[in-house]
PDB file of C-alpha atoms in Angstrom:
ATOM      1  CA  MET A   1       3.196 -29.522  22.977  1.00 44.00           C
ATOM      2  CA  GLU A   2       1.041 -30.144  26.031  1.00 45.00           C
ATOM      3  CA  GLU A   3       4.157 -29.100  28.291  1.00 49.00           C
ATOM      4  CA  PHE A   4       6.929 -26.574  27.471  1.00 50.00           C
ATOM      5  CA  LYS A   5      10.190 -27.876  29.189  1.00 53.00           C
ATOM      6  CA  LEU A   6      13.783 -26.794  29.352  1.00 53.00           C
ATOM      7  CA  GLN A   7      16.531 -29.311  29.590  1.00 53.00           C
ATOM      8  CA  HIS A   8      19.373 -28.351  32.036  1.00 49.00           C
ATOM      9  CA  ARG A   9      21.762 -31.360  33.093  1.00 51.00           C
ATOM     10  CA  HIS A  10      19.312 -33.972  32.178  1.00 49.00           C
ATOM     11  CA  ASN A  11      16.805 -32.380  34.403  1.00 75.00           C
ATOM     12  CA  LEU A  12      13.294 -30.705  32.845  1.00 84.00           C
ATOM     13  CA  HIS A  13      11.997 -27.369  33.589  1.00 88.00           C
ATOM     14  CA  ARG A  14       8.531 -27.012  33.026  1.00 92.00           C
ATOM     15  CA  LEU A  15       7.739 -23.374  31.813  1.00 95.00           C
ATOM     16  CA  HIS A  16       4.633 -21.251  32.085  1.00 96.00           C
ATOM     17  CA  CYS A  17       4.265 -19.135  29.029  1.00 97.00           C
ATOM     18  CA  SER A  18       2.349 -15.576  28.419  1.00 96.00           C
ATOM     19  CA  VAL A  19      -0.568 -15.370  26.421  1.00 97.00           C
ATOM     20  CA  LYS A  20      -1.797 -12.231  24.481  1.00 97.00           C
ATOM     21  CA  ASN A  21      -5.391 -11.727  24.021  1.00 97.00           C
ATOM     22  CA  TYR A  22      -5.314  -8.946  21.263  1.00 96.00           C
ATOM     23  CA  ASP A  23      -8.684  -8.242  19.569  1.00 96.00           C
ATOM     24  CA  TRP A  24      -7.201  -9.858  16.079  1.00 97.00           C
ATOM     25  CA  GLY A  25      -6.832 -13.081  17.701  1.00 98.00           C
ATOM     26  CA  LEU A  26      -9.117 -16.135  16.967  1.00 98.00           C
ATOM     27  CA  PRO A  27     -11.999 -16.956  19.620  1.00 98.00           C
ATOM     28  CA  GLY A  28     -10.915 -19.619  22.105  1.00 98.00           C
ATOM     29  CA  ARG A  29     -13.047 -22.039  20.658  1.00 97.00           C
ATOM     30  CA  LEU A  30     -11.064 -21.936  17.462  1.00 98.00           C
ATOM     31  CA  SER A  31      -7.702 -20.909  18.506  1.00 98.00           C
ATOM     32  CA  GLU A  32      -4.470 -23.152  18.773  1.00 98.00           C
ATOM     33  CA  VAL A  33      -3.249 -20.483  21.151  1.00 98.00           C
ATOM     34  CA  ALA A  34      -6.169 -21.064  23.594  1.00 98.00           C
ATOM     35  CA  ARG A  35      -5.936 -24.492  23.530  1.00 97.00           C
ATOM     36  CA  LEU A  36      -2.174 -24.592  24.300  1.00 97.00           C
ATOM     37  CA  HIS A  37      -2.511 -22.076  26.791  1.00 97.00           C
ATOM     38  CA  ALA A  38      -5.220 -24.105  28.703  1.00 96.00           C
ATOM     39  CA  LEU A  39      -2.866 -27.135  28.567  1.00 95.00           C
ATOM     40  CA  ASN A  40       0.051 -24.832  29.835  1.00 95.00           C
ATOM     41  CA  SER A  41      -1.746 -23.366  32.764  1.00 91.00           C
ATOM     42  CA  ALA A  42      -4.142 -26.003  33.470  1.00 87.00           C
ATOM     43  CA  SER A  43      -6.934 -23.561  33.345  1.00 89.00           C
ATOM     44  CA  GLN A  44     -10.262 -23.348  31.021  1.00 92.00           C
ATOM     45  CA  PHE A  45     -10.113 -20.668  28.120  1.00 94.00           C
ATOM     46  CA  ASP A  46     -13.056 -18.613  27.230  1.00 96.00           C
ATOM     47  CA  PRO A  47     -14.598 -19.699  23.974  1.00 97.00           C
ATOM     48  CA  GLU A  48     -15.544 -16.461  22.698  1.00 97.00           C
ATOM     49  CA  LYS A  49     -12.547 -14.115  23.952  1.00 98.00           C
ATOM     50  CA  PRO A  50     -10.015 -13.911  21.365  1.00 98.00           C
ATOM     51  CA  TYR A  51      -6.519 -15.538  22.064  1.00 98.00           C
ATOM     52  CA  ALA A  52      -3.878 -14.133  19.608  1.00 98.00           C
ATOM     53  CA  GLU A  53      -0.269 -14.916  20.918  1.00 98.00           C
ATOM     54  CA  LEU A  54       1.441 -17.521  23.025  1.00 98.00           C
ATOM     55  CA  TRP A  55       4.949 -16.199  23.910  1.00 97.00           C
ATOM     56  CA  MET A  56       7.951 -18.833  25.134  1.00 96.00           C
ATOM     57  CA  GLY A  57      10.682 -16.698  25.660  1.00 95.00           C
ATOM     58  CA  THR A  58      12.680 -13.968  28.091  1.00 93.00           C
ATOM     59  CA  HIS A  59      11.349 -10.728  26.499  1.00 93.00           C
ATOM     60  CA  ASP A  60       9.886  -8.543  29.333  1.00 91.00           C
ATOM     61  CA  SER A  61       6.615  -7.948  27.429  1.00 92.00           C
ATOM     62  CA  GLY A  62       5.627 -11.538  27.763  1.00 94.00           C
ATOM     63  CA  PRO A  63       8.279 -13.547  29.968  1.00 95.00           C
ATOM     64  CA  SER A  64       8.128 -17.225  30.737  1.00 96.00           C
ATOM     65  CA  PHE A  65       8.587 -18.545  34.308  1.00 96.00           C
ATOM     66  CA  LEU A  66       9.509 -21.777  35.867  1.00 95.00           C
ATOM     67  CA  VAL A  67       6.761 -23.729  37.022  1.00 93.00           C
ATOM     68  CA  SER A  68       8.888 -24.970  40.210  1.00 91.00           C
ATOM     69  CA  ASN A  69       9.826 -21.793  41.647  1.00 92.00           C
ATOM     70  CA  GLY A  70       8.100 -18.809  39.780  1.00 91.00           C
ATOM     71  CA  VAL A  71      11.385 -17.514  38.814  1.00 95.00           C
ATOM     72  CA  THR A  72      11.450 -15.931  35.182  1.00 95.00           C
ATOM     73  CA  LEU A  73      12.963 -17.703  32.279  1.00 95.00           C
ATOM     74  CA  LYS A  74      15.410 -14.696  31.847  1.00 94.00           C
ATOM     75  CA  ALA A  75      16.553 -14.797  35.378  1.00 94.00           C
ATOM     76  CA  TRP A  76      17.105 -18.283  35.720  1.00 94.00           C
ATOM     77  CA  ILE A  77      19.231 -18.434  32.371  1.00 92.00           C
ATOM     78  CA  SER A  78      21.371 -15.530  33.899  1.00 92.00           C
ATOM     79  CA  GLU A  79      21.998 -17.538  36.941  1.00 92.00           C
ATOM     80  CA  ASN A  80      22.916 -20.849  34.663  1.00 91.00           C
ATOM     81  CA  PRO A  81      24.445 -19.253  31.365  1.00 90.00           C
ATOM     82  CA  ASP A  82      26.120 -22.406  30.592  1.00 88.00           C
ATOM     83  CA  VAL A  83      22.728 -24.014  29.264  1.00 88.00           C
ATOM     84  CA  LEU A  84      22.890 -21.648  26.225  1.00 89.00           C
ATOM     85  CA  GLY A  85      26.259 -23.135  25.101  1.00 89.00           C
ATOM     86  CA  ASP A  86      29.524 -21.481  24.463  1.00 88.00           C
ATOM     87  CA  LYS A  87      29.167 -20.124  21.258  1.00 89.00           C
ATOM     88  CA  VAL A  88      25.737 -18.474  22.080  1.00 88.00           C
ATOM     89  CA  LEU A  89      27.240 -16.879  25.233  1.00 87.00           C
ATOM     90  CA  GLN A  90      30.168 -15.427  23.058  1.00 88.00           C
ATOM     91  CA  LYS A  91      27.660 -13.851  20.405  1.00 86.00           C
ATOM     92  CA  TRP A  92      24.922 -12.993  22.398  1.00 83.00           C
ATOM     93  CA  GLY A  93      25.408 -12.968  26.115  1.00 85.00           C
ATOM     94  CA  SER A  94      23.620 -14.608  28.921  1.00 84.00           C
ATOM     95  CA  ASP A  95      20.249 -14.080  27.665  1.00 87.00           C
ATOM     96  CA  LEU A  96      17.969 -16.254  25.021  1.00 90.00           C
ATOM     97  CA  PRO A  97      18.872 -14.675  21.742  1.00 89.00           C
ATOM     98  CA  PHE A  98      15.464 -15.688  20.288  1.00 91.00           C
ATOM     99  CA  LEU A  99      11.720 -15.592  20.896  1.00 94.00           C
ATOM    100  CA  PHE A 100       9.230 -18.197  19.958  1.00 96.00           C
ATOM    101  CA  LYS A 101       5.563 -17.607  19.439  1.00 97.00           C
ATOM    102  CA  VAL A 102       2.391 -19.288  18.254  1.00 98.00           C
ATOM    103  CA  LEU A 103      -0.310 -17.076  16.515  1.00 98.00           C
ATOM    104  CA  SER A 104      -3.883 -17.275  15.906  1.00 98.00           C
ATOM    105  CA  VAL A 105      -4.993 -14.765  13.364  1.00 98.00           C
ATOM    106  CA  ALA A 106      -8.953 -14.074  12.762  1.00 98.00           C
ATOM    107  CA  LYS A 107      -8.262 -10.346  11.331  1.00 97.00           C
ATOM    108  CA  ALA A 108      -5.415  -8.526   9.967  1.00 98.00           C
ATOM    109  CA  LEU A 109      -2.724  -7.476  12.119  1.00 96.00           C
ATOM    110  CA  SER A 110      -1.277  -4.018  11.297  1.00 96.00           C
ATOM    111  CA  ILE A 111       0.748  -2.962   8.268  1.00 96.00           C
ATOM    112  CA  GLN A 112       4.066  -2.926   9.836  1.00 95.00           C
ATOM    113  CA  ALA A 113       8.012  -3.174   9.719  1.00 93.00           C
ATOM    114  CA  HIS A 114      10.740  -4.211  12.170  1.00 91.00           C
ATOM    115  CA  PRO A 115      13.517  -1.963  12.445  1.00 90.00           C
ATOM    116  CA  ASP A 116      17.150  -3.046  12.175  1.00 88.00           C
ATOM    117  CA  LYS A 117      19.550  -2.904  14.716  1.00 85.00           C
ATOM    118  CA  GLU A 118      20.808   0.519  14.579  1.00 90.00           C
ATOM    119  CA  LEU A 119      17.262   1.972  14.109  1.00 89.00           C
ATOM    120  CA  ALA A 120      16.235  -0.193  16.873  1.00 86.00           C
ATOM    121  CA  ARG A 121      18.596   1.283  19.185  1.00 91.00           C
ATOM    122  CA  THR A 122      17.724   4.975  18.332  1.00 91.00           C
ATOM    123  CA  LEU A 123      13.854   4.333  18.518  1.00 88.00           C
ATOM    124  CA  HIS A 124      14.323   2.666  22.019  1.00 88.00           C
ATOM    125  CA  LYS A 125      16.398   5.631  23.338  1.00 88.00           C
ATOM    126  CA  LEU A 126      13.884   8.405  22.024  1.00 89.00           C
ATOM    127  CA  GLN A 127      10.704   6.529  22.780  1.00 87.00           C
ATOM    128  CA  PRO A 128      11.330   3.604  25.252  1.00 87.00           C
ATOM    129  CA  VAL A 129       7.567   3.456  26.209  1.00 81.00           C
ATOM    130  CA  MET A 130       6.793   2.939  22.447  1.00 82.00           C
ATOM    131  CA  TYR A 131       9.840   0.738  21.288  1.00 85.00           C
ATOM    132  CA  LYS A 132      10.489  -1.302  24.347  1.00 80.00           C
ATOM    133  CA  ASP A 133      13.955  -2.705  23.600  1.00 82.00           C
ATOM    134  CA  GLY A 134      17.107  -1.847  21.234  1.00 81.00           C
ATOM    135  CA  ASN A 135      17.229  -5.123  19.447  1.00 78.00           C
ATOM    136  CA  HIS A 136      16.216  -5.867  15.652  1.00 80.00           C
ATOM    137  CA  LYS A 137      13.423  -8.406  14.973  1.00 81.00           C
ATOM    138  CA  PRO A 138      13.909 -10.558  11.731  1.00 84.00           C
ATOM    139  CA  GLU A 139      11.337 -13.173  12.084  1.00 91.00           C
ATOM    140  CA  MET A 140      10.321 -16.472  10.309  1.00 94.00           C
ATOM    141  CA  ALA A 141       6.674 -17.673  10.299  1.00 96.00           C
ATOM    142  CA  LEU A 142       5.736 -21.403   9.956  1.00 96.00           C
ATOM    143  CA  ALA A 143       2.263 -21.862   8.750  1.00 97.00           C
ATOM    144  CA  MET A 144       0.279 -24.573  10.861  1.00 98.00           C
ATOM    145  CA  THR A 145      -2.988 -23.910   8.767  1.00 98.00           C
ATOM    146  CA  ASP A 146      -3.637 -21.992   5.427  1.00 98.00           C
ATOM    147  CA  PHE A 147      -1.960 -18.872   6.208  1.00 98.00           C
ATOM    148  CA  GLU A 148      -2.267 -15.411   4.524  1.00 97.00           C
ATOM    149  CA  ALA A 149      -0.079 -12.263   4.492  1.00 97.00           C
ATOM    150  CA  LEU A 150       0.630  -8.994   2.781  1.00 97.00           C
ATOM    151  CA  CYS A 151       4.635  -8.604   2.403  1.00 94.00           C
ATOM    152  CA  GLY A 152       6.997  -6.744   0.099  1.00 94.00           C
ATOM    153  CA  PHE A 153       6.055  -4.345  -2.717  1.00 95.00           C
ATOM    154  CA  ILE A 154       4.849  -5.446  -5.570  1.00 95.00           C
ATOM    155  CA  THR A 155       6.797  -4.774  -9.033  1.00 93.00           C
ATOM    156  CA  VAL A 156       6.618  -1.671 -11.078  1.00 93.00           C
ATOM    157  CA  LYS A 157       5.021  -3.080 -13.862  1.00 93.00           C
ATOM    158  CA  GLU A 158       2.236  -4.289 -11.497  1.00 95.00           C
ATOM    159  CA  LEU A 159       2.017  -1.022  -9.691  1.00 95.00           C
ATOM    160  CA  LYS A 160       1.468   0.662 -13.147  1.00 96.00           C
ATOM    161  CA  ALA A 161      -1.369  -1.483 -13.621  1.00 96.00           C
ATOM    162  CA  VAL A 162      -2.952  -0.782 -10.283  1.00 97.00           C
ATOM    163  CA  LEU A 163      -2.689   3.035 -10.880  1.00 96.00           C
ATOM    164  CA  HIS A 164      -4.563   2.244 -13.942  1.00 96.00           C
ATOM    165  CA  ASP A 165      -7.392   0.240 -12.371  1.00 96.00           C
ATOM    166  CA  VAL A 166      -7.633   1.899  -8.645  1.00 97.00           C
ATOM    167  CA  PRO A 167      -8.431   5.532  -9.536  1.00 97.00           C
ATOM    168  CA  GLU A 168      -8.787   6.211  -5.794  1.00 97.00           C
ATOM    169  CA  ILE A 169      -5.072   6.023  -5.491  1.00 97.00           C
ATOM    170  CA  VAL A 170      -4.470   8.483  -8.067  1.00 96.00           C
ATOM    171  CA  GLU A 171      -6.911  10.531  -6.072  1.00 95.00           C
ATOM    172  CA  LEU A 172      -4.702  10.511  -2.827  1.00 96.00           C
ATOM    173  CA  VAL A 173      -1.353  10.530  -4.230  1.00 96.00           C
ATOM    174  CA  GLY A 174      -1.945  13.173  -6.926  1.00 95.00           C
ATOM    175  CA  VAL A 175      -1.329  13.017 -10.778  1.00 95.00           C
ATOM    176  CA  GLU A 176       2.146  14.225 -10.438  1.00 94.00           C
ATOM    177  CA  ASN A 177       3.266  11.254  -8.188  1.00 94.00           C
ATOM    178  CA  ALA A 178       1.265   8.780 -10.399  1.00 95.00           C
ATOM    179  CA  ASN A 179       3.010   9.851 -13.367  1.00 94.00           C
ATOM    180  CA  LEU A 180       6.524   9.264 -11.883  1.00 93.00           C
ATOM    181  CA  VAL A 181       5.530   5.867 -11.444  1.00 94.00           C
ATOM    182  CA  LEU A 182       4.076   5.605 -14.992  1.00 93.00           C
ATOM    183  CA  GLN A 183       7.203   6.965 -16.210  1.00 94.00           C
ATOM    184  CA  THR A 184       9.556   4.584 -14.588  1.00 92.00           C
ATOM    185  CA  SER A 185      10.608   1.418 -15.988  1.00 85.00           C
ATOM    186  CA  ASP A 186      12.324  -1.711 -14.888  1.00 76.00           C
ATOM    187  CA  GLN A 187      15.296  -0.800 -16.694  1.00 81.00           C
ATOM    188  CA  ASP A 188      15.796   2.276 -14.634  1.00 83.00           C
ATOM    189  CA  SER A 189      18.350   2.169 -11.733  1.00 89.00           C
ATOM    190  CA  GLU A 190      17.450   0.300  -8.567  1.00 87.00           C
ATOM    191  CA  GLU A 191      18.138   3.785  -6.639  1.00 91.00           C
ATOM    192  CA  LYS A 192      15.515   5.651  -8.983  1.00 92.00           C
ATOM    193  CA  VAL A 193      12.844   3.034  -8.666  1.00 92.00           C
ATOM    194  CA  LYS A 194      13.211   2.751  -4.976  1.00 93.00           C
ATOM    195  CA  ALA A 195      13.159   6.768  -4.595  1.00 94.00           C
ATOM    196  CA  VAL A 196       9.863   6.936  -6.646  1.00 95.00           C
ATOM    197  CA  LEU A 197       8.248   4.168  -4.807  1.00 95.00           C
ATOM    198  CA  GLN A 198       9.136   5.972  -1.565  1.00 96.00           C
ATOM    199  CA  ALA A 199       7.924   9.086  -2.720  1.00 96.00           C
ATOM    200  CA  VAL A 200       4.388   7.806  -3.838  1.00 97.00           C
ATOM    201  CA  PHE A 201       3.993   5.559  -0.809  1.00 97.00           C
ATOM    202  CA  THR A 202       4.951   8.262   1.550  1.00 97.00           C
ATOM    203  CA  HIS A 203       2.409  10.599   0.086  1.00 96.00           C
ATOM    204  CA  LEU A 204      -0.374   7.901   0.194  1.00 97.00           C
ATOM    205  CA  MET A 205       0.421   6.932   3.731  1.00 97.00           C
ATOM    206  CA  SER A 206       0.401  10.792   4.743  1.00 96.00           C
ATOM    207  CA  ALA A 207      -3.105  11.563   3.443  1.00 96.00           C
ATOM    208  CA  SER A 208      -5.203  13.202   5.892  1.00 96.00           C
ATOM    209  CA  ARG A 209      -8.048  11.186   7.609  1.00 95.00           C
ATOM    210  CA  GLU A 210     -10.654  13.042   5.872  1.00 97.00           C
ATOM    211  CA  ARG A 211      -9.318  12.270   2.285  1.00 97.00           C
ATOM    212  CA  VAL A 212      -8.684   8.485   3.015  1.00 97.00           C
ATOM    213  CA  THR A 213     -12.222   8.115   4.549  1.00 98.00           C
ATOM    214  CA  ASP A 214     -13.814   9.530   1.271  1.00 98.00           C
ATOM    215  CA  ALA A 215     -11.393   7.293  -0.814  1.00 98.00           C
ATOM    216  CA  VAL A 216     -11.733   4.337   0.922  1.00 98.00           C
ATOM    217  CA  ASN A 217     -15.710   4.883   0.886  1.00 98.00           C
ATOM    218  CA  GLN A 218     -15.514   5.592  -3.048  1.00 98.00           C
ATOM    219  CA  LEU A 219     -13.374   2.331  -3.547  1.00 98.00           C
ATOM    220  CA  LYS A 220     -15.775   0.045  -1.510  1.00 98.00           C
ATOM    221  CA  SER A 221     -18.779   1.521  -3.273  1.00 98.00           C
ATOM    222  CA  ARG A 222     -17.120   1.152  -6.766  1.00 98.00           C
ATOM    223  CA  LEU A 223     -16.169  -2.522  -6.160  1.00 98.00           C
ATOM    224  CA  LEU A 224     -19.154  -3.617  -4.940  1.00 98.00           C
ATOM    225  CA  LYS A 225     -21.275  -2.201  -7.735  1.00 98.00           C
ATOM    226  CA  GLU A 226     -18.614  -3.922 -10.224  1.00 97.00           C
ATOM    227  CA  SER A 227     -19.028  -7.202  -8.565  1.00 97.00           C
ATOM    228  CA  GLU A 228     -22.516  -7.281  -9.936  1.00 97.00           C
ATOM    229  CA  VAL A 229     -21.060  -7.461 -13.510  1.00 97.00           C
ATOM    230  CA  ARG A 230     -17.686  -9.044 -13.114  1.00 96.00           C
ATOM    231  CA  GLN A 231     -15.522 -11.302 -11.031  1.00 97.00           C
ATOM    232  CA  LEU A 232     -13.307  -9.262  -8.616  1.00 97.00           C
ATOM    233  CA  THR A 233      -9.775 -10.076  -8.440  1.00 97.00           C
ATOM    234  CA  ASP A 234      -8.131 -11.689  -5.218  1.00 97.00           C
ATOM    235  CA  LYS A 235      -6.695  -8.294  -4.224  1.00 97.00           C
ATOM    236  CA  GLU A 236      -9.983  -6.508  -4.653  1.00 98.00           C
ATOM    237  CA  GLN A 237     -11.886  -9.100  -2.559  1.00 98.00           C
ATOM    238  CA  LEU A 238      -9.336  -8.976   0.040  1.00 98.00           C
ATOM    239  CA  VAL A 239      -9.376  -4.944   0.053  1.00 98.00           C
ATOM    240  CA  LEU A 240     -13.441  -5.464   0.658  1.00 98.00           C
ATOM    241  CA  ARG A 241     -12.550  -7.805   3.772  1.00 98.00           C
ATOM    242  CA  LEU A 242      -9.956  -5.366   4.893  1.00 98.00           C
ATOM    243  CA  GLU A 243     -12.391  -2.512   4.955  1.00 98.00           C
ATOM    244  CA  LYS A 244     -14.789  -4.500   6.857  1.00 98.00           C
ATOM    245  CA  GLN A 245     -12.426  -4.898   9.462  1.00 98.00           C
ATOM    246  CA  TYR A 246     -10.692  -1.320   9.387  1.00 97.00           C
ATOM    247  CA  PRO A 247     -13.262   0.980   8.135  1.00 97.00           C
ATOM    248  CA  SER A 248     -11.768   4.257   6.590  1.00 96.00           C
ATOM    249  CA  ASP A 249      -8.259   3.046   7.175  1.00 97.00           C
ATOM    250  CA  ILE A 250      -5.469   3.971   4.919  1.00 97.00           C
ATOM    251  CA  GLY A 251      -4.120   0.351   5.028  1.00 97.00           C
ATOM    252  CA  VAL A 252      -7.229  -0.694   2.973  1.00 98.00           C
ATOM    253  CA  ILE A 253      -5.804   1.028   0.333  1.00 98.00           C
ATOM    254  CA  ALA A 254      -2.045   0.506   1.029  1.00 98.00           C
ATOM    255  CA  ALA A 255      -2.813  -3.142   0.374  1.00 98.00           C
ATOM    256  CA  PHE A 256      -2.827  -2.536  -3.440  1.00 98.00           C
ATOM    257  CA  PHE A 257       1.114  -1.854  -3.037  1.00 97.00           C
ATOM    258  CA  LEU A 258       2.000  -5.148  -1.246  1.00 97.00           C
ATOM    259  CA  ASN A 259       2.193  -8.957  -2.519  1.00 96.00           C
ATOM    260  CA  HIS A 260      -0.749 -10.861  -1.440  1.00 97.00           C
ATOM    261  CA  VAL A 261       0.932 -14.284  -0.246  1.00 96.00           C
ATOM    262  CA  LYS A 262      -0.912 -17.660   0.648  1.00 96.00           C
ATOM    263  CA  LEU A 263       0.982 -20.092   2.540  1.00 97.00           C
ATOM    264  CA  ASN A 264      -0.167 -23.977   2.753  1.00 97.00           C
ATOM    265  CA  PRO A 265       0.555 -25.575   6.102  1.00 97.00           C
ATOM    266  CA  GLY A 266       4.082 -26.582   6.412  1.00 96.00           C
ATOM    267  CA  GLU A 267       5.694 -23.472   4.053  1.00 96.00           C
ATOM    268  CA  ALA A 268       7.517 -20.617   5.858  1.00 95.00           C
ATOM    269  CA  LEU A 269       7.834 -16.933   5.293  1.00 94.00           C
ATOM    270  CA  PHE A 270      11.144 -15.017   6.304  1.00 93.00           C
ATOM    271  CA  LEU A 271      10.839 -11.271   6.944  1.00 91.00           C
ATOM    272  CA  GLY A 272      13.781  -9.241   7.374  1.00 89.00           C
ATOM    273  CA  ALA A 273      14.463  -5.753   8.885  1.00 89.00           C
ATOM    274  CA  ASN A 274      12.708  -2.852   7.378  1.00 92.00           C
ATOM    275  CA  GLU A 275      10.386  -5.047   5.234  1.00 94.00           C
ATOM    276  CA  PRO A 276       6.402  -3.850   4.929  1.00 95.00           C
ATOM    277  CA  HIS A 277       4.129  -6.887   5.891  1.00 95.00           C
ATOM    278  CA  ALA A 278       0.800  -7.516   7.674  1.00 97.00           C
ATOM    279  CA  TYR A 279      -0.590 -11.084   8.573  1.00 97.00           C
ATOM    280  CA  LEU A 280      -3.769 -11.468   7.321  1.00 98.00           C
ATOM    281  CA  SER A 281      -5.502 -14.806   8.593  1.00 98.00           C
ATOM    282  CA  GLY A 282      -4.743 -18.351   9.990  1.00 98.00           C
ATOM    283  CA  GLU A 283      -2.475 -19.736  12.377  1.00 98.00           C
ATOM    284  CA  CYS A 284       1.288 -20.156  12.600  1.00 98.00           C
ATOM    285  CA  VAL A 285       4.758 -20.593  14.628  1.00 97.00           C
ATOM    286  CA  GLU A 286       6.918 -17.774  14.734  1.00 96.00           C
ATOM    287  CA  CYS A 287      10.692 -17.625  15.570  1.00 94.00           C
ATOM    288  CA  MET A 288      12.270 -14.264  15.909  1.00 91.00           C
ATOM    289  CA  ALA A 289      14.999 -12.323  17.800  1.00 88.00           C
ATOM    290  CA  THR A 290      14.372 -11.256  21.237  1.00 86.00           C
ATOM    291  CA  SER A 291      12.196  -8.019  20.417  1.00 84.00           C
ATOM    292  CA  ASP A 292       8.938  -6.661  20.453  1.00 82.00           C
ATOM    293  CA  ASN A 293       9.638  -3.446  18.338  1.00 85.00           C
ATOM    294  CA  VAL A 294       6.966  -2.828  15.776  1.00 90.00           C
ATOM    295  CA  VAL A 295       6.434   0.603  13.535  1.00 93.00           C
ATOM    296  CA  ARG A 296       2.798   0.556  12.544  1.00 94.00           C
ATOM    297  CA  ALA A 297       1.330   2.497  10.266  1.00 94.00           C
ATOM    298  CA  GLY A 298      -2.173   1.121   8.974  1.00 94.00           C
ATOM    299  CA  LEU A 299      -5.016  -1.655   9.759  1.00 95.00           C
ATOM    300  CA  THR A 300      -4.658  -0.752  13.546  1.00 93.00           C
ATOM    301  CA  PRO A 301      -6.276   1.191  16.237  1.00 91.00           C
ATOM    302  CA  LYS A 302      -2.772   1.295  17.953  1.00 89.00           C
ATOM    303  CA  HIS A 303      -0.097   4.240  17.685  1.00 90.00           C
ATOM    304  CA  ARG A 304       0.892   4.805  14.019  1.00 93.00           C
ATOM    305  CA  ASP A 305       4.376   6.224  13.212  1.00 94.00           C
ATOM    306  CA  VAL A 306       3.994   6.929   9.572  1.00 95.00           C
ATOM    307  CA  GLN A 307       7.141   9.165   9.011  1.00 94.00           C
ATOM    308  CA  THR A 308       9.523   6.372  10.658  1.00 95.00           C
ATOM    309  CA  LEU A 309       8.131   3.374   8.689  1.00 94.00           C
ATOM    310  CA  CYS A 310       7.969   5.386   5.525  1.00 96.00           C
ATOM    311  CA  SER A 311      11.780   6.487   6.103  1.00 95.00           C
ATOM    312  CA  MET A 312      12.995   3.015   7.275  1.00 94.00           C
ATOM    313  CA  LEU A 313      11.731   0.599   4.409  1.00 95.00           C
ATOM    314  CA  THR A 314      14.131  -0.915   2.059  1.00 93.00           C
ATOM    315  CA  TYR A 315      11.468  -0.307  -1.079  1.00 94.00           C
ATOM    316  CA  LYS A 316      12.493  -3.559  -2.580  1.00 88.00           C
ATOM    317  CA  GLN A 317      10.254  -4.632  -5.192  1.00 84.00           C
ATOM    318  CA  GLU A 318      10.375  -8.454  -4.835  1.00 69.00           C
ATOM    319  CA  ARG A 319       8.201 -11.685  -4.154  1.00 61.00           C
ATOM    320  CA  CYS A 320       8.330 -12.431  -0.402  1.00 60.00           C
ATOM    321  CA  ARG A 321      10.565 -15.127   0.553  1.00 56.00           C
ATOM    322  CA  PHE A 322       9.106 -18.654   1.345  1.00 55.00           C
ATOM    323  CA  GLU A 323       9.577 -22.414   0.910  1.00 54.00           C
ATOM    324  CA  MET A 324       8.080 -25.359   1.754  1.00 50.00           C
ATOM    325  CA  ALA A 325       9.513 -26.742   5.348  1.00 48.00           C
ATOM    326  CA  THR A 326      11.268 -30.145   5.194  1.00 44.00           C
ATOM    327  CA  GLN A 327      10.427 -33.128   7.398  1.00 41.00           C
TER     328      GLN A 327
END
């Protein structure tokens, strides 16, 4: 992958790709994004600076350029739409319908979801600075290294155990909301289960900063004390790691509601619209629709739109979809 090239009528056009130095990225000395960026731009990378994402595509937030003339890939495709093929042109028009990324993740990305097309258009119209386009963003991540993520809600049975074992959650959502979960069974209708989960999760994510700070501190103290006499679960260990990265953040506690997924190199994870997720560590290749719409609600210093996130989620309780990629 030393060069990124586009073929057109037997000619290859080298691309210069955008790089993102978000603070969650791996330092240059460890980052595949940094290595690829250096090869692509013929420049040196800073070994300590974080390198998070390399973008190849036409999105305005991180456009690619033709090295030969400095024209954006989007403008070049607009002038040469036949490179997309008739079927692509008929369905998506004269723009690249996908965005390709490489990610190097050192610490957790935000708990987030991507809107479907209808919601994306609405959000873009109402808040164009925050939601930069009107497109949806289904995405697939292919692990290049061992890769961790949170995605999708745990089952009702698992959530009941969480409420029993994590008193800090009951403190935040209240006994009445906790009882809603405890009185729900797998035999209840899907609509009822979703309504209960939405009510409890929305209440949790809407808690005041002061209450969240107290709850996270209590959780941390309790787990550290209990670690002296028992082996903490994987999820408990993860929560302590998240607390170090994002102290006093509601996302630390919200992690108990989501599946903790570990991918081996070569395994892929698909995330559809309105599904909650957060990448935690590792490096991956991503392919998604051409969009940069992200609704965040935790594990981030960036803008949070809790009301939108909690109202848009599917609240499906299922394991995330991932499988081993074939050769």
